[in-house]
Short mmCIF file of C-alpha atoms in Angstrom, two decimals:
data_model
loop_
_atom_site.label_atom_id
_atom_site.label_comp_id
_atom_site.label_asym_id
_atom_site.label_seq_id
_atom_site.Cartn_x
_atom_site.Cartn_y
_atom_site.Cartn_z
CA UNK A 98 92.60 199.71 119.14
CA UNK A 99 91.77 202.94 117.31
CA UNK A 100 91.53 203.10 113.52
CA UNK A 101 94.31 204.99 111.73
CA UNK A 102 93.44 207.01 108.63
CA UNK A 103 96.24 207.47 106.11
CA UNK A 104 96.26 209.92 103.20
CA UNK A 105 98.95 208.40 101.00
CA UNK A 106 100.19 208.33 97.43
CA UNK A 107 102.51 211.35 97.76
CA UNK A 108 104.34 209.37 96.56
CA UNK A 109 103.07 205.78 96.90
CA UNK A 110 106.75 204.75 97.19
CA UNK A 111 106.86 206.28 100.66
CA UNK A 112 103.35 205.21 101.65
CA UNK A 113 104.40 201.55 101.65
CA UNK A 114 106.84 202.08 104.58
CA UNK A 115 104.02 203.74 106.60
CA UNK A 116 101.85 200.63 106.24
CA UNK A 117 104.78 198.31 107.01
CA UNK A 118 106.12 200.22 110.03
CA UNK A 119 102.68 200.65 111.61
CA UNK A 120 101.87 196.94 111.31
CA UNK A 121 105.31 195.85 112.53
CA UNK A 122 104.98 198.10 115.59
CA UNK A 123 101.51 196.76 116.40
CA UNK A 124 102.81 193.19 116.10
CA UNK A 125 105.79 193.98 118.35
CA UNK A 126 103.61 195.58 121.00
CA UNK A 127 100.63 193.19 120.95
CA UNK A 128 102.13 189.96 119.60
CA UNK A 129 100.27 187.07 118.07
CA UNK A 130 98.40 187.78 114.87
CA UNK A 131 97.71 191.42 115.73
CA UNK A 132 97.87 194.02 112.97
CA UNK A 133 96.77 197.63 112.69
CA UNK A 134 93.30 198.91 111.86
CA UNK A 135 94.07 201.18 108.90
CA UNK A 136 91.99 202.97 106.29
CA UNK A 137 94.14 204.21 103.41
CA UNK A 138 93.09 206.84 100.88
CA UNK A 139 95.76 207.05 98.18
CA UNK A 140 95.62 210.11 95.92
CA UNK A 141 96.90 210.54 92.36
CA UNK A 142 100.26 212.20 92.97
CA UNK A 143 100.41 213.67 89.46
CA UNK A 144 97.47 215.91 90.35
CA UNK A 145 99.08 217.02 93.62
CA UNK A 146 102.50 217.60 92.05
CA UNK A 147 100.94 219.84 89.36
CA UNK A 148 99.33 221.90 92.15
CA UNK A 149 102.73 222.20 93.86
CA UNK A 150 104.53 223.21 90.67
CA UNK A 151 102.09 226.00 89.81
CA UNK A 152 101.57 227.13 93.41
CA UNK A 153 97.90 226.15 93.53
CA UNK A 154 97.95 225.12 97.19
CA UNK A 155 94.25 225.91 97.57
CA UNK A 156 93.30 223.16 95.08
CA UNK A 157 95.64 220.64 96.72
CA UNK A 158 94.17 221.52 100.14
CA UNK A 159 90.69 220.82 98.78
CA UNK A 160 91.76 217.45 97.30
CA UNK A 161 93.38 216.32 100.55
CA UNK A 162 90.56 217.76 102.64
CA UNK A 163 88.04 215.73 100.66
CA UNK A 164 90.19 212.63 101.19
CA UNK A 165 90.25 213.37 104.93
CA UNK A 166 86.45 213.70 105.00
CA UNK A 167 86.09 210.29 103.35
CA UNK A 168 88.43 208.74 105.92
CA UNK A 169 86.44 210.33 108.74
CA UNK A 170 83.16 209.04 107.30
CA UNK A 171 84.71 205.58 106.94
CA UNK A 172 85.51 205.41 110.65
CA UNK A 173 89.07 206.71 111.08
CA UNK A 174 89.75 208.02 114.60
CA UNK A 175 92.63 210.26 113.47
CA UNK A 176 94.57 210.96 110.27
CA UNK A 177 98.16 211.05 109.09
CA UNK A 178 99.05 212.85 105.87
CA UNK A 179 101.90 210.65 104.60
CA UNK A 180 104.13 213.43 103.28
CA UNK A 181 106.05 216.36 104.76
CA UNK A 182 105.53 218.92 101.99
CA UNK A 183 101.73 218.79 102.00
CA UNK A 184 101.66 219.81 105.66
CA UNK A 185 101.73 223.26 104.09
CA UNK A 186 97.94 222.84 103.89
CA UNK A 187 97.60 221.11 107.28
CA UNK A 188 95.32 223.81 108.72
CA UNK A 189 92.97 223.70 105.74
CA UNK A 190 92.70 219.90 105.96
CA UNK A 191 92.11 220.01 109.71
CA UNK A 192 89.39 222.66 109.30
CA UNK A 193 87.37 220.31 107.06
CA UNK A 194 87.06 217.47 109.60
CA UNK A 195 86.36 216.91 113.30
CA UNK A 196 88.94 214.17 114.00
CA UNK A 197 92.59 215.20 114.59
CA UNK A 198 95.27 215.31 111.91
CA UNK A 199 98.61 214.35 113.48
CA UNK A 200 101.25 216.84 112.29
CA UNK A 201 104.46 215.19 111.13
CA UNK A 202 106.64 218.08 112.37
CA UNK A 203 105.13 217.88 115.87
CA UNK A 204 105.94 214.17 116.10
CA UNK A 205 109.46 214.89 114.82
CA UNK A 206 110.04 217.76 117.27
CA UNK A 207 109.01 215.49 120.17
CA UNK A 208 111.53 212.86 119.07
CA UNK A 209 114.30 215.46 118.64
CA UNK A 210 113.70 216.80 122.15
CA UNK A 211 113.54 213.30 123.61
CA UNK A 212 117.00 212.63 122.14
CA UNK A 213 118.29 216.10 123.17
CA UNK A 214 118.93 217.22 119.58
CA UNK A 215 118.29 220.94 119.28
CA UNK A 216 120.36 221.93 116.21
CA UNK A 217 118.88 219.93 113.36
CA UNK A 218 119.90 219.88 109.73
CA UNK A 219 116.81 219.64 107.56
CA UNK A 220 116.52 217.81 104.22
CA UNK A 221 113.39 217.97 102.09
CA UNK A 222 111.74 219.34 98.97
CA UNK A 223 112.42 222.93 97.93
CA UNK A 224 108.98 223.85 99.32
CA UNK A 225 109.80 222.46 102.77
CA UNK A 226 113.28 224.01 102.84
CA UNK A 227 112.52 227.50 101.47
CA UNK A 228 109.11 228.16 103.02
CA UNK A 229 108.25 228.58 106.71
CA UNK A 230 105.23 226.28 107.16
CA UNK A 231 107.41 223.36 108.35
CA UNK A 232 110.56 225.01 109.70
CA UNK A 233 108.55 227.42 111.85
CA UNK A 234 106.65 224.55 113.43
CA UNK A 235 109.98 223.09 114.60
CA UNK A 236 111.41 226.46 115.67
CA UNK A 237 108.34 227.14 117.84
CA UNK A 238 109.13 223.93 119.72
CA UNK A 239 112.70 224.93 120.50
CA UNK A 240 114.52 223.36 117.55
CA UNK A 241 117.15 225.38 115.68
CA UNK A 242 116.74 224.46 112.00
CA UNK A 243 119.78 224.45 109.68
CA UNK A 244 119.01 224.24 105.94
CA UNK A 245 121.28 223.50 102.96
CA UNK A 246 122.41 226.25 100.60
CA UNK A 247 120.49 227.04 97.41
CA UNK A 248 122.48 224.72 95.14
CA UNK A 249 122.11 221.80 97.54
CA UNK A 250 118.36 222.44 97.85
CA UNK A 251 118.00 222.10 94.08
CA UNK A 252 120.01 218.87 94.11
CA UNK A 253 117.87 217.38 96.88
CA UNK A 254 114.67 218.41 95.11
CA UNK A 255 115.81 216.81 91.85
CA UNK A 256 116.72 213.56 93.60
CA UNK A 257 113.31 213.45 95.31
CA UNK A 258 111.10 214.20 92.31
CA UNK A 259 113.12 212.70 89.45
CA UNK A 260 114.31 209.57 91.24
CA UNK A 261 112.84 208.62 94.62
CA UNK A 262 109.20 209.42 93.79
CA UNK A 263 109.39 207.09 90.80
CA UNK A 264 111.24 204.31 92.61
CA UNK A 265 114.79 204.98 91.40
CA UNK A 266 117.49 204.48 94.05
CA UNK A 267 120.82 205.71 92.67
CA UNK A 268 124.14 205.18 94.48
CA UNK A 269 125.53 208.46 93.08
CA UNK A 270 122.54 210.33 94.53
CA UNK A 271 123.08 208.71 97.90
CA UNK A 272 126.68 209.95 97.79
CA UNK A 273 125.47 213.50 96.98
CA UNK A 274 122.92 213.37 99.82
CA UNK A 275 125.58 212.27 102.31
CA UNK A 276 127.87 215.11 101.16
CA UNK A 277 125.04 217.59 101.75
CA UNK A 278 124.46 216.08 105.19
CA UNK A 279 128.15 216.52 105.99
CA UNK A 280 127.91 220.19 105.03
CA UNK A 281 124.97 220.55 107.44
CA UNK A 282 127.09 218.93 110.15
CA UNK A 283 129.84 221.44 109.42
CA UNK A 284 127.26 224.24 109.85
CA UNK A 285 126.60 222.99 113.39
CA UNK A 286 123.90 220.34 113.02
CA UNK A 287 123.90 217.68 115.74
CA UNK A 288 121.23 215.60 113.96
CA UNK A 289 119.66 215.31 110.51
CA UNK A 290 115.92 215.37 109.81
CA UNK A 291 114.85 213.44 106.72
CA UNK A 292 112.09 215.97 106.13
CA UNK A 293 110.72 214.20 103.07
CA UNK A 294 109.12 210.80 103.38
CA UNK A 295 111.07 209.47 100.37
CA UNK A 296 114.60 210.30 101.61
CA UNK A 297 114.51 207.38 104.05
CA UNK A 298 114.41 205.11 101.00
CA UNK A 299 117.89 206.39 100.08
CA UNK A 300 119.70 207.14 103.36
CA UNK A 301 119.78 205.03 106.54
CA UNK A 302 121.20 205.61 110.02
CA UNK A 303 124.22 203.38 109.43
CA UNK A 304 125.21 205.61 106.48
CA UNK A 305 126.02 208.64 108.66
CA UNK A 306 127.66 209.54 111.93
CA UNK A 307 125.02 211.96 113.28
CA UNK A 308 121.61 210.81 114.55
CA UNK A 309 119.16 210.59 111.65
CA UNK A 310 115.49 211.36 112.24
CA UNK A 311 113.41 209.60 109.60
CA UNK A 312 110.07 211.44 109.63
CA UNK A 313 108.24 208.52 108.02
CA UNK A 314 109.27 206.18 110.83
CA UNK A 315 108.63 208.78 113.56
CA UNK A 316 105.17 209.67 112.19
CA UNK A 317 104.18 206.02 111.76
CA UNK A 318 105.28 205.08 115.28
CA UNK A 319 103.37 208.07 116.69
CA UNK A 320 100.26 206.70 114.97
CA UNK A 321 100.73 203.38 116.77
CA UNK A 322 101.08 205.14 120.14
CA UNK A 323 97.79 206.94 119.53
CA UNK A 324 96.04 203.83 118.19
CA UNK A 325 96.90 201.91 121.36
#
């Protein structure tokens, strides 16, 4: 079994599911007392969020790159960055180490294609939804990406940062998120990507009629495939 390196803490609320899903998958596949070999480096999210807010992506890339180097030195065979938004600095992180960083959008695109979903509504932070670093990665792999309108993007961003990242799960916010998902369906989406690792804490598959692609679950399961 290979050793999985996780860069977590962005937020720690969504890092917990990574650890849980990976270990559950290993147990399902190998049985007995088997669990995953994991090295976790959890950053201080306040520092990363400040970099996001002021647009200092270079500093955040350095922080995450240093975390990746420590995971590599500790024996990780590959790395997952446990967040969608910070894949904006994926190339910078990858350039600082020799082991591979598994891109969350690549894993998601593979799952979308496997399930023949080519018109995907995308939910995520305002950075993920308004910039090209994530959407373009999906488009290049044949996925048509449908994003919410400006007002809905602000609503989603507020729910993520002011509620989900600090552990608040509000029923009224779930209702808003489902309304936004319905508007994406009406725009032609045949599936919904939860393109923020916290959104899966709020919305589940049985809440909505279209296929939901939880990037946390997809990314974590991809790690297990590679580890085995």
